[in-house]
Short mmCIF file of C-alpha atoms in Angstrom, two decimals:
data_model
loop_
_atom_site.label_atom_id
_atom_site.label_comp_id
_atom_site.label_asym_id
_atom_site.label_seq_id
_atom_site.Cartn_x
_atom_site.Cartn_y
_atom_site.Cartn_z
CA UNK U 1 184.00 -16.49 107.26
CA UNK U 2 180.65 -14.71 108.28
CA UNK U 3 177.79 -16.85 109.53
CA UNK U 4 173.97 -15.80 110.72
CA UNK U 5 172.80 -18.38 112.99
CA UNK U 6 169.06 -17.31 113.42
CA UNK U 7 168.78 -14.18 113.27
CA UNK U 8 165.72 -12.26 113.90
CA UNK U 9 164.88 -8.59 114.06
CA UNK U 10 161.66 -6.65 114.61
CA UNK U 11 160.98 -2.55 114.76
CA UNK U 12 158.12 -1.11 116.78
CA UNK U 13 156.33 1.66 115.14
CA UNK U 14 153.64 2.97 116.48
CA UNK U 15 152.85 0.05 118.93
CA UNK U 16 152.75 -2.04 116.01
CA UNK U 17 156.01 -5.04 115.52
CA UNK U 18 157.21 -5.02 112.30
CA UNK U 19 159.59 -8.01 111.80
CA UNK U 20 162.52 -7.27 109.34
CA UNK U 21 164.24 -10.22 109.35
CA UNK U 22 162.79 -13.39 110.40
CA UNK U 23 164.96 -15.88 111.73
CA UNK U 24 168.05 -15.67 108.98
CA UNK U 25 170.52 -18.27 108.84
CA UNK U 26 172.96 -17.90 106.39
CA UNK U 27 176.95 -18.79 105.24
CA UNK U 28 178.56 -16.07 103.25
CA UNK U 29 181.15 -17.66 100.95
CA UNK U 30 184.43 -16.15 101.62
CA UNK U 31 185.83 -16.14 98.33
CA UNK U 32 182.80 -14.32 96.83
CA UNK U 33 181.17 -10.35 96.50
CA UNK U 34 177.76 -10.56 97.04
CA UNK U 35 175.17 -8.55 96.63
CA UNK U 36 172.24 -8.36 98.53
CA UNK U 37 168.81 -7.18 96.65
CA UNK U 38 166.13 -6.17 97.96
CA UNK U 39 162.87 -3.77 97.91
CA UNK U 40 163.20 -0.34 99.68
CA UNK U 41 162.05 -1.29 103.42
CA UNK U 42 162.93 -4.49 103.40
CA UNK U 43 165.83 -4.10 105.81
CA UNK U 44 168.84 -4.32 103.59
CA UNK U 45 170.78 -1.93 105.48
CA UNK U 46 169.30 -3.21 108.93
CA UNK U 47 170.45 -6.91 107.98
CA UNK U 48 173.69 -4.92 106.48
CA UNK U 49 174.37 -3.01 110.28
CA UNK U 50 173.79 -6.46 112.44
CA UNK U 51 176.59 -8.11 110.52
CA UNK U 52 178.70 -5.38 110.61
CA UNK U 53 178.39 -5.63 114.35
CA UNK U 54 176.71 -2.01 114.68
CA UNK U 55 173.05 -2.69 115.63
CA UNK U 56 172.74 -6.25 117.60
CA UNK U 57 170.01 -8.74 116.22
CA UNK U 58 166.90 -9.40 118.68
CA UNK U 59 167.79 -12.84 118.32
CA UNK U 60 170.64 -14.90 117.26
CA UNK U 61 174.44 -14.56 116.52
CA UNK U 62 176.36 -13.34 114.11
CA UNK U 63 180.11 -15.60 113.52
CA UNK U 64 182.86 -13.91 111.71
CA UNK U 65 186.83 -14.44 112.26
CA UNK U 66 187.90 -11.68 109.47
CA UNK U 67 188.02 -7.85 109.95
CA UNK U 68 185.02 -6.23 108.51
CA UNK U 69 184.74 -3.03 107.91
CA UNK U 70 181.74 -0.50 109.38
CA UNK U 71 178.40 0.40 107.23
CA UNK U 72 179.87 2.17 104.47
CA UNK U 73 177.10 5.16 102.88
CA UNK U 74 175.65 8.08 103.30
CA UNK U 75 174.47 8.13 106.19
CA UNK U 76 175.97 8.41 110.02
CA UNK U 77 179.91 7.37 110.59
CA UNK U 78 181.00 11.18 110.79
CA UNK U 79 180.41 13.76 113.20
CA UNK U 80 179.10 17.27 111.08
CA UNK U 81 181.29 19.60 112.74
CA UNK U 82 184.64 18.21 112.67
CA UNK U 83 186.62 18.53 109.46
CA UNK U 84 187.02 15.88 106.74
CA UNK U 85 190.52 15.48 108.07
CA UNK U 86 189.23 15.58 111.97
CA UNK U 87 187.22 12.59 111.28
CA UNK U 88 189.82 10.42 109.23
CA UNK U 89 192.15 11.08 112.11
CA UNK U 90 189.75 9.70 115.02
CA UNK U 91 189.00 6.63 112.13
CA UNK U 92 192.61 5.61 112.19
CA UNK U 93 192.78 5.69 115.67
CA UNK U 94 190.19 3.74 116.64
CA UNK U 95 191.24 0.83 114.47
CA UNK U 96 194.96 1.43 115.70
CA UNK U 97 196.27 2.49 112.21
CA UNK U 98 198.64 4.65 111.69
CA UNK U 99 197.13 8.26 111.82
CA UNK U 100 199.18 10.14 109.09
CA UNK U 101 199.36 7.34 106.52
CA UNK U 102 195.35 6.85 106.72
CA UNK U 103 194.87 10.56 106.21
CA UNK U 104 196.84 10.83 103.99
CA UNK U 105 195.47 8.25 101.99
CA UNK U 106 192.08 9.59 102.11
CA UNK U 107 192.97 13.01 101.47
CA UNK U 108 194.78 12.05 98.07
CA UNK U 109 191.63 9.79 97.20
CA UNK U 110 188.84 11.90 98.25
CA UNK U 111 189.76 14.85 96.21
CA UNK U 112 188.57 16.95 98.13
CA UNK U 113 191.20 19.77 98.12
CA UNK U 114 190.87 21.76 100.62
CA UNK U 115 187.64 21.41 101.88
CA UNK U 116 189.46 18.19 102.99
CA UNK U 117 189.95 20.91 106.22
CA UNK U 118 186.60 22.50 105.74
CA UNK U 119 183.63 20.68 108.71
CA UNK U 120 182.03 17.42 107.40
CA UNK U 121 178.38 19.61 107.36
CA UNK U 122 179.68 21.92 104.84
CA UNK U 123 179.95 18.57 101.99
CA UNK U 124 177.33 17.63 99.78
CA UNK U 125 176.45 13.48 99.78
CA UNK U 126 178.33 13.20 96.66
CA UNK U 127 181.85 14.35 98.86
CA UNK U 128 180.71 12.48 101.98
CA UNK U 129 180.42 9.39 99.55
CA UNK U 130 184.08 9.63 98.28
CA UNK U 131 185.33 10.30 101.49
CA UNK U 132 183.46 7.57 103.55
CA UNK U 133 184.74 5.48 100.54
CA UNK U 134 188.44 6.86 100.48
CA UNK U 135 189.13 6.31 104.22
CA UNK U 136 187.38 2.90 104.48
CA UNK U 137 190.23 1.79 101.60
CA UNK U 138 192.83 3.23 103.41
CA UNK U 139 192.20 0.54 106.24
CA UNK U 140 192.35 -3.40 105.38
CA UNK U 141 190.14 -4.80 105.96
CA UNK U 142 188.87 -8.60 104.77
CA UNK U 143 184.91 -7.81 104.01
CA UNK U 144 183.84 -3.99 103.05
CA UNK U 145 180.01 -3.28 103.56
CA UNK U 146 178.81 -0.94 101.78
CA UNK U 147 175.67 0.76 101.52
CA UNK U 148 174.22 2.17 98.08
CA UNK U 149 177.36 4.29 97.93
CA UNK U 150 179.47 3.60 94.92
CA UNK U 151 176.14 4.60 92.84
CA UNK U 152 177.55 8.39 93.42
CA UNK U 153 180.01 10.77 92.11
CA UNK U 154 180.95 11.29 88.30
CA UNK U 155 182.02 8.31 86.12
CA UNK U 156 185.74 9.50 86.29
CA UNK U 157 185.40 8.94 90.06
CA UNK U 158 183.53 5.82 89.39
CA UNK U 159 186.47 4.62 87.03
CA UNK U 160 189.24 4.92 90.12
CA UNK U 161 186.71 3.54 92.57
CA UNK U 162 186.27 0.21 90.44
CA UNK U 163 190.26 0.28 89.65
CA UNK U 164 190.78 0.23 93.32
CA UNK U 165 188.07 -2.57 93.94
CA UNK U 166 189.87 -4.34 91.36
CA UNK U 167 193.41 -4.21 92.88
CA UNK U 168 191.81 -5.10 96.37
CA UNK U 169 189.24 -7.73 95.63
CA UNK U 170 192.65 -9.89 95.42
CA UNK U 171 192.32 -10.10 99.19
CA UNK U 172 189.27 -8.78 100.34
CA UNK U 173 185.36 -9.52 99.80
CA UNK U 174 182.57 -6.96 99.68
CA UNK U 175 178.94 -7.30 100.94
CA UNK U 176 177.05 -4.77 99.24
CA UNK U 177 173.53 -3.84 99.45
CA UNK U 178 171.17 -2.08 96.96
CA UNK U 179 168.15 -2.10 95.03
CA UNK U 180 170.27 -0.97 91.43
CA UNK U 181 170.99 -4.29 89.87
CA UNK U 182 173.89 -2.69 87.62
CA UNK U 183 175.91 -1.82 90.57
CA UNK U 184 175.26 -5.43 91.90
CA UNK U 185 176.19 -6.61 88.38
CA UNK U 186 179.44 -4.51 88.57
CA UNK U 187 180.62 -5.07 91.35
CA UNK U 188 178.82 -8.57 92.71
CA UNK U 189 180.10 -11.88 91.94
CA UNK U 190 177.07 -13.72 93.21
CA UNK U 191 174.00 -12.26 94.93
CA UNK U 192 170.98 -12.70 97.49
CA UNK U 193 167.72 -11.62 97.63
CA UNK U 194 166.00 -10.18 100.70
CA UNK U 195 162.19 -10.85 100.74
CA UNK U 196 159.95 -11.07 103.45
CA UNK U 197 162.04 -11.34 106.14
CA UNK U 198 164.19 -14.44 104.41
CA UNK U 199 168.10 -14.21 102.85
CA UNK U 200 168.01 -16.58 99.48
CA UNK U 201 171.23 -17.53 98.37
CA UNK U 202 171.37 -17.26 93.78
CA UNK U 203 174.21 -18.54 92.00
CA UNK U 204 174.56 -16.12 89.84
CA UNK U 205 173.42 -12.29 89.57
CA UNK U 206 171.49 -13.48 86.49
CA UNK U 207 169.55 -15.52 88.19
CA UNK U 208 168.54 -13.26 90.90
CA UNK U 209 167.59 -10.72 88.16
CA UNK U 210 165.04 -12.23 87.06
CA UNK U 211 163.60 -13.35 90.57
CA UNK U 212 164.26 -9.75 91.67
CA UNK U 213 162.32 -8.31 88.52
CA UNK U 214 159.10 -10.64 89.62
CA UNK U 215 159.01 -8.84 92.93
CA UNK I 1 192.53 -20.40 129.19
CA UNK I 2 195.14 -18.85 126.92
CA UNK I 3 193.06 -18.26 124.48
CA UNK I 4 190.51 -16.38 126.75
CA UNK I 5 193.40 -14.37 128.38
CA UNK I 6 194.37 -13.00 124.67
CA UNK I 7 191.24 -12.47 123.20
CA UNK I 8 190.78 -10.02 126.44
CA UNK I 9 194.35 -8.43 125.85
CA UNK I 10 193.06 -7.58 122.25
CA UNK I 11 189.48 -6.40 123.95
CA UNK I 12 191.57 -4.05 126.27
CA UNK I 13 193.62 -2.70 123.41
CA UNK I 14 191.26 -2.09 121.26
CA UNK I 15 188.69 -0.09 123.76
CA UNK I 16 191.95 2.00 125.15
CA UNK I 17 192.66 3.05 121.11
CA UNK I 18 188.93 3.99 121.18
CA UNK I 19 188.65 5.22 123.94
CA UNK I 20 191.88 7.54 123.02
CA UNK I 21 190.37 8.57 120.36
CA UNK I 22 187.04 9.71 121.66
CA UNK I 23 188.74 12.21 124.15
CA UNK I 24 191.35 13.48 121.74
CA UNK I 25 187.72 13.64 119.49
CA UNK I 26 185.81 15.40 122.01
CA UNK I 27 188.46 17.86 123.33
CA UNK I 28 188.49 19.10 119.89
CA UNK I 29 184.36 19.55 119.69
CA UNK I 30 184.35 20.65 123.28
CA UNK I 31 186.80 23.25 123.65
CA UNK I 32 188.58 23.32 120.10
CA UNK I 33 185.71 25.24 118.03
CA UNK I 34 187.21 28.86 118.87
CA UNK I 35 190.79 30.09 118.94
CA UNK I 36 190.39 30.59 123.06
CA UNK I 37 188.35 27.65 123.89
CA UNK I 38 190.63 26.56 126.33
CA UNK I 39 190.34 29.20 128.24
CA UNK I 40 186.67 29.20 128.56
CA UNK I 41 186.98 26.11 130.75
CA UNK I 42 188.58 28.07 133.13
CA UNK I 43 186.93 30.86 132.70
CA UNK I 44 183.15 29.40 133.77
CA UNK I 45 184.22 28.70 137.44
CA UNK I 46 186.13 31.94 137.81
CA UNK I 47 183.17 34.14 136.56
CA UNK I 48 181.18 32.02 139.20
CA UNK I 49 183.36 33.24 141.73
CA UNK I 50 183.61 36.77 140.79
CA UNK I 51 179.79 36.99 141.22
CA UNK I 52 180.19 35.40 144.71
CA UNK I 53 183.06 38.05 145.35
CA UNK I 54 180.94 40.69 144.72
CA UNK I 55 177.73 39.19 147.00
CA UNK I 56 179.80 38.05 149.56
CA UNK I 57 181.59 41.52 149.33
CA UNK I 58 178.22 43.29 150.07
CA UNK I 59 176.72 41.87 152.04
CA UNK I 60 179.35 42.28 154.35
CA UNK I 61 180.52 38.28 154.35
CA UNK I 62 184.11 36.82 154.87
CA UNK I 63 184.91 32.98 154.16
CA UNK I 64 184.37 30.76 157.45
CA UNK I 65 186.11 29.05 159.31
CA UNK I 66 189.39 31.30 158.89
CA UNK I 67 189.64 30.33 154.77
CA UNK I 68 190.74 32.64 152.73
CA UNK I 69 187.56 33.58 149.84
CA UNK I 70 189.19 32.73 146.88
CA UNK I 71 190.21 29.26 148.59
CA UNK I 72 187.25 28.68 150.54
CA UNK I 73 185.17 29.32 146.97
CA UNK I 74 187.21 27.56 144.91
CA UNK I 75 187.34 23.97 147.23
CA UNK I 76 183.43 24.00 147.09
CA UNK I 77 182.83 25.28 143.33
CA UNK I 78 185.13 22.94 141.76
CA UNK I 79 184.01 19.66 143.32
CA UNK I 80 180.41 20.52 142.78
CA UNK I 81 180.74 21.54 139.11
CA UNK I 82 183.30 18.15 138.45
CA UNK I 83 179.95 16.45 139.83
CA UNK I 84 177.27 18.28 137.37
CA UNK I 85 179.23 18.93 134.24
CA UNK I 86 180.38 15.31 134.56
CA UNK I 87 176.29 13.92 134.90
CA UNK I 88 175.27 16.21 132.84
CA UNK I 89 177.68 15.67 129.54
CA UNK I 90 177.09 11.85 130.54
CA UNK I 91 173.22 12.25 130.27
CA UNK I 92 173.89 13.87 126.86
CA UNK I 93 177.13 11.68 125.65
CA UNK I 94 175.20 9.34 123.55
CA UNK I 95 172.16 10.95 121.94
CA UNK I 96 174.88 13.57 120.65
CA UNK I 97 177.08 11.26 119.12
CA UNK I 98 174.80 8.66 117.87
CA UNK I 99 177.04 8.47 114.52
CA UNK I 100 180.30 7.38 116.18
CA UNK I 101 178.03 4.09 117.41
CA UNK I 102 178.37 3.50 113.79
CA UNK I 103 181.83 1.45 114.18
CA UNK I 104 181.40 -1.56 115.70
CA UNK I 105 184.27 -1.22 118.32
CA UNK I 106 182.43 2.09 119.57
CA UNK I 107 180.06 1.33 122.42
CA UNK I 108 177.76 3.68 124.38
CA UNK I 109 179.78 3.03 127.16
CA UNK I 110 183.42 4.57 125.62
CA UNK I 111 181.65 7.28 124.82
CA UNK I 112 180.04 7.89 128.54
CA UNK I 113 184.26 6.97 130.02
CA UNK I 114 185.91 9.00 127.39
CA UNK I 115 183.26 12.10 128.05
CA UNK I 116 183.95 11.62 131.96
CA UNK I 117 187.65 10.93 132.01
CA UNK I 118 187.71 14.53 129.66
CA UNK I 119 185.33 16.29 131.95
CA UNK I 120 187.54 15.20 135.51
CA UNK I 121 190.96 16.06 133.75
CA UNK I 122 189.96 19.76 132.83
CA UNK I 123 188.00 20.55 136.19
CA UNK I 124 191.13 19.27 138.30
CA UNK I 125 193.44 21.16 135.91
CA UNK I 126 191.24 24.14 136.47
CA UNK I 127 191.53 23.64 140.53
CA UNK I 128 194.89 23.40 140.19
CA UNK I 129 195.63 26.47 138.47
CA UNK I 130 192.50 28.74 140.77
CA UNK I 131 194.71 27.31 143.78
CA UNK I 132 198.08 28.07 142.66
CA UNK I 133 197.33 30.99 141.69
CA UNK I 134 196.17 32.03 144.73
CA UNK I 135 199.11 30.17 146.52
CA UNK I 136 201.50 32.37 144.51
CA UNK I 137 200.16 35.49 144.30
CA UNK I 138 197.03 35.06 147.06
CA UNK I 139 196.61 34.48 150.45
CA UNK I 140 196.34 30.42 149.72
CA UNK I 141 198.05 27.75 151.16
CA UNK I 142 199.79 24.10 149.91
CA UNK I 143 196.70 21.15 150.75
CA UNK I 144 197.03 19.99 154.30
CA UNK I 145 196.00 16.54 152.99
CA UNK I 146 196.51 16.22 149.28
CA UNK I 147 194.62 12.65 149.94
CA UNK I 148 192.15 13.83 150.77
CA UNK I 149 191.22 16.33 148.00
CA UNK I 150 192.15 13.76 145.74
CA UNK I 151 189.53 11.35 146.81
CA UNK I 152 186.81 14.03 147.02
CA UNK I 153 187.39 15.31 143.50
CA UNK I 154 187.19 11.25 142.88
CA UNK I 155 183.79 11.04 144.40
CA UNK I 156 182.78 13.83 142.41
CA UNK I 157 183.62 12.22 139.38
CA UNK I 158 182.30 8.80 139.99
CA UNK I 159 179.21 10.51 141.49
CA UNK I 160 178.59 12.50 138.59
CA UNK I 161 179.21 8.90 136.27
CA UNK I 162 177.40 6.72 137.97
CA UNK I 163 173.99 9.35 138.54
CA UNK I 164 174.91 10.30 134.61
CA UNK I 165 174.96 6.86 132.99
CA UNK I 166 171.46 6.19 134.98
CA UNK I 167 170.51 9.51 133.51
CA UNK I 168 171.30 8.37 129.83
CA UNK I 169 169.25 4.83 130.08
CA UNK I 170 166.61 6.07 132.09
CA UNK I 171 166.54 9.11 129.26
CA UNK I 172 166.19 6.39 126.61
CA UNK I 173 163.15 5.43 128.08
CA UNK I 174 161.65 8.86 129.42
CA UNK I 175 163.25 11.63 127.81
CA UNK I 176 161.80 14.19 130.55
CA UNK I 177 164.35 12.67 132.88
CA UNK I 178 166.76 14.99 131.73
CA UNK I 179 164.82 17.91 132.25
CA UNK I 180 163.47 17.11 136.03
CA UNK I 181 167.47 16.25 136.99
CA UNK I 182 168.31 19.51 135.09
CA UNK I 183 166.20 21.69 138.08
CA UNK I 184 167.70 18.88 140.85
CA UNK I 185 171.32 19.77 139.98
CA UNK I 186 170.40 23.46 139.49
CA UNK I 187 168.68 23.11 143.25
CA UNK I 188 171.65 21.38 144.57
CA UNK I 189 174.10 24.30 143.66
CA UNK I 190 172.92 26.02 146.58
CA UNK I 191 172.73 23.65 148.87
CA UNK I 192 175.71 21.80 148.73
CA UNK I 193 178.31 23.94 150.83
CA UNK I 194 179.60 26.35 147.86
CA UNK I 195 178.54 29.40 149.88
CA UNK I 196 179.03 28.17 153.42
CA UNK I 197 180.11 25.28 155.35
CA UNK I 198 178.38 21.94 157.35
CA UNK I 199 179.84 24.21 160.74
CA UNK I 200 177.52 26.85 159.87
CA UNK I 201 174.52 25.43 159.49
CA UNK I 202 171.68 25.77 162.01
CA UNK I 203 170.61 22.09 163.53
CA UNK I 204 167.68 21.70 161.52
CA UNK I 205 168.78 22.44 158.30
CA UNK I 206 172.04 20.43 159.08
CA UNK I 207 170.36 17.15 159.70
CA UNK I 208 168.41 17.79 156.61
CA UNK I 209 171.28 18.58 154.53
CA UNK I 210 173.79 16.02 155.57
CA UNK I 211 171.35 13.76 153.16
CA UNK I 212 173.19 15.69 150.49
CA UNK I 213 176.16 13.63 148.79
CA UNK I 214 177.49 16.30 146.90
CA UNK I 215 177.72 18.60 150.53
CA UNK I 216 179.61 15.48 152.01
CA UNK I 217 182.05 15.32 148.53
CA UNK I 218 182.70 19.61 149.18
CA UNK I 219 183.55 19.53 153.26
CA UNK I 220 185.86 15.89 152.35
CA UNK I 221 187.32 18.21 149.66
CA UNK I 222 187.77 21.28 151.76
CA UNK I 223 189.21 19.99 155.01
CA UNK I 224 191.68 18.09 152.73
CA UNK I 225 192.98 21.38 151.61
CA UNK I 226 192.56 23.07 155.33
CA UNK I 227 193.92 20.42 158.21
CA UNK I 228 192.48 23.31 160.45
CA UNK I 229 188.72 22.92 159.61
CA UNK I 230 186.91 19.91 161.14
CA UNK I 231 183.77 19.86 159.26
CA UNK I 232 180.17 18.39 160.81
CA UNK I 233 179.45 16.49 157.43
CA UNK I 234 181.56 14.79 154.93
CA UNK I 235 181.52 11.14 155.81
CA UNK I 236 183.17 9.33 152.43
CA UNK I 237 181.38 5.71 153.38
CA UNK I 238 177.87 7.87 152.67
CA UNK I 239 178.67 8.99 149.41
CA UNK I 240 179.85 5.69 148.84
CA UNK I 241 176.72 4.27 149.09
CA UNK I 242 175.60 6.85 146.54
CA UNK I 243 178.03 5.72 143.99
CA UNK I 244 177.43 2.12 144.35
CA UNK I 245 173.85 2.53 144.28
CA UNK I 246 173.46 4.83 141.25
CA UNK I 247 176.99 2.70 139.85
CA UNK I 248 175.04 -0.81 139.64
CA UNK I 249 171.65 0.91 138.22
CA UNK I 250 173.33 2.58 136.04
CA UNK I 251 175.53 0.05 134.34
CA UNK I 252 172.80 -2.31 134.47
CA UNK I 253 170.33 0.05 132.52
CA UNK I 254 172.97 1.28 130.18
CA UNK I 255 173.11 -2.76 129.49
CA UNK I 256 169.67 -3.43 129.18
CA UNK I 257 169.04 -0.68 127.33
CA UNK I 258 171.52 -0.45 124.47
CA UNK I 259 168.81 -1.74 122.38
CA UNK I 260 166.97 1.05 122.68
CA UNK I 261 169.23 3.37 120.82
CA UNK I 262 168.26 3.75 117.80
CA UNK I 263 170.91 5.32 114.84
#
């Protein structure tokens, strides 16, 4: 169970207060992906980071009793000059897995070869993508957030990334955020629109389609 | 009650796995980039006192207080340099690793232990070896008061913490902070008993320098090593004050200003 309970968030730029999110409350169903839409800016990934625990909300409280997992994307999570390997191995640690099996795990579905070894600043997105993606599967965890990054790598890779979703979405939910309605639609079984600073709950990605397309 | 009691167990667990991994993490970005990284740890402190060799040498000057050099060097290089490195590398722990903050279990504050804990462990390794060495093969002796050093090289490290985490809020909020302390700690290398002792200072400049923490932390450190030498300044309930002080403003600024930190 994940619950918002008011939460509000607001950036200062340039002495001006933007508010992002404007006091959110909101139930995620547990036995349901969902998608969250939304226009670029309109703090997807910000909204996306406070549930995940990483950023805390200016007001409010986020409730959750399962294990989620951390900001799955592009961007941040690994440190540039430590291998691929380096980084997997600190992972596992600091969610008290088992070091070798996690690796290991990653290593096989990164496919990295041996750049696997090589320092995280020497990948392109596409490799930082599988691996962020790899390792995060190699740890169980109830929800997976995830950040725009399934929309990489070649459609072979995409193939094995949605056969693994499959065999895991027995037990496990994903929150994903993006503005590409097809990887909603793939991967979503319901799905939320962020507008304005408000979370609204659609039955079904259809239905948010076409609010989404009137933005 | 029980309840409270295990969701703490699992708190404590969890931060000592982080935590864990942070040093193993930072060992490896700290000394592990180059086949003899190790070795540059010690290295630093023994170049230092080369330099000083030769000066000392020169100008005609033998360690007080019936030290030997390499002794006498070592006991005031090694506490002040546990209290810089360790403020400085806390100053810097968190704007250089703003991507670990990433996982929610990872909180400024690992980073700033797991940075100090590594930065204590490889200084007091480094002692250890510069006065063994010169045990064995020098004209050292065994620590009169092992308690004594111990506690000094503690102050140093909690000194260094507590004026470091300050550092990294107040650096959040003025990021010329860093660079003022920078020319402080640079100034306080040569005035905090490295090249001579509290005995050997004239009056005047002894009442102004006994303000000094880190001179305090050196002569605690030094007449733990040599029960012979009775220094003028190294009371341990000062620098106390110091570490409490800088302690409580710095954990309550890291607190308020987590916020700030922006990934």
């Amino acid at each position: 169970m994940i619950e918002l309970l008011n939460i509000s968030k607001s950036y200062r730029v340039n002495g001006k207060t933007n508010r992002v999110l404007q006091n959110i409350s909101f139930m995620f169903p547990t036995d349901k992906s969902i998608g969250i839409l939304g226009l670029n800016g309109a703090g997807k990934s910000t909204l996306l980071r406070i549930i995940a625990g990483v950023e805390l909300p200016d007001e409010g409280e986020v409730v959750k009793d399962c294990r989620v997992s951390w900001p799955i994307g592009f961007k941040g999570g690994f440190n540039a000059s430590l291998s691929g390997e380096e980084n997997c191995r600190f992972i596992a640690r600091i969610y008290g897995q088992n070091v070798d099996r996690v690796t290991g795990f990653a290593y096989e579905f990164a496919e990295l070869g041996r750049q696997f070894y090589d320092p995280i600043r020497t990948y392109s997105s596409g490799m930082k993508a599988r691996l962020a993606f790899g390792l995060s599967m190699a740890i169980d965890f109830d929800v997976y957030m995830i950040d725009e990054v399934t929309a990489v790598g070649d459609k072979r890779f995409r193939d094995k990334c949605n056969a693994l979703f499959k065999e895991r979405r027995q037990r496990s939910t994903v929150i994903m955020v993006s503005h590409s309605m097809p990887t909603i639609r793939e991967y979503c079984d319901c799905c939320a629109i962020l507008a304005r600073g408000s979370l609204q709950l659609y039955e079904s990605v259809e239905d948010a389609e076409k609010v989404y397309e009137a933005l | 009650m029980t309840r409270a009691l295990q969701e703490f167990a699992t708190g404590l667990y969890v931060q000592t796995n982080v935590i864990h991994a942070l040093i193993l993490r930072e060992t490896k970005t700290r000394f592990g980039k180059y086949q003899l990284g190790y070795l540059w740890a010690l290295l630093e402190p023994i170049m230092w006192m080369s330099l000083f060799f030769l000066m000392f040498l020169f100008g005609g000057r033998v360690a007080p207080n019936g030290m030997d050099f390499v002794g006498f060097m070592a006991t005031g290089m090694c506490p002040f340099l546990l209290f810089r490195q360790t403020t400085n590398q806390l100053t810097r722990a968190v704007s250089g690793n703003k991507a670990l903050l990433f996982y929610p279990q990872v909180f400024p504050l690992d980073l700033l232990i797991a940075r100090g804990t590594l930065e204590a462990a490889s200084i007091s390794v480094v002692f250890l070896l510069i006065m063994g060495g010169n045990a064995v093969f020098g004209a050292g002796t065994a620590p009169a008061h092992p308690v004594h050093v111990i506690t000094g090289f503690a102050m140093a490290s909690l000194l260094g913490a507590a004026l470091g985490t300050t550092l990294h809020a107040a650096t959040l909020y003025f990021p010329s902070v860093e660079n003022y302390m920078s020319s402080v700690l640079r100034l306080m290398f040569w005035v905090s008993g490295i090249f001579f002792t509290s005995t050997e200072l004239p009056t005047q400049a002894a009442a102004l320098l006994w303000w000094n923490p880190a001179l305090h932390i050196v002569e605690i450190v030094r007449s733990g090593w040599y029960g012979a030498y009775h220094p003028t300044i190294a009371d341990p309930g000062y620098v106390l004050y110091w570490m409490l002080g800088f302690g409580f403003i710095g954990l309550t600024l890291e607190r308020i200003s987590r916020r700030r930190i922006e990934l």
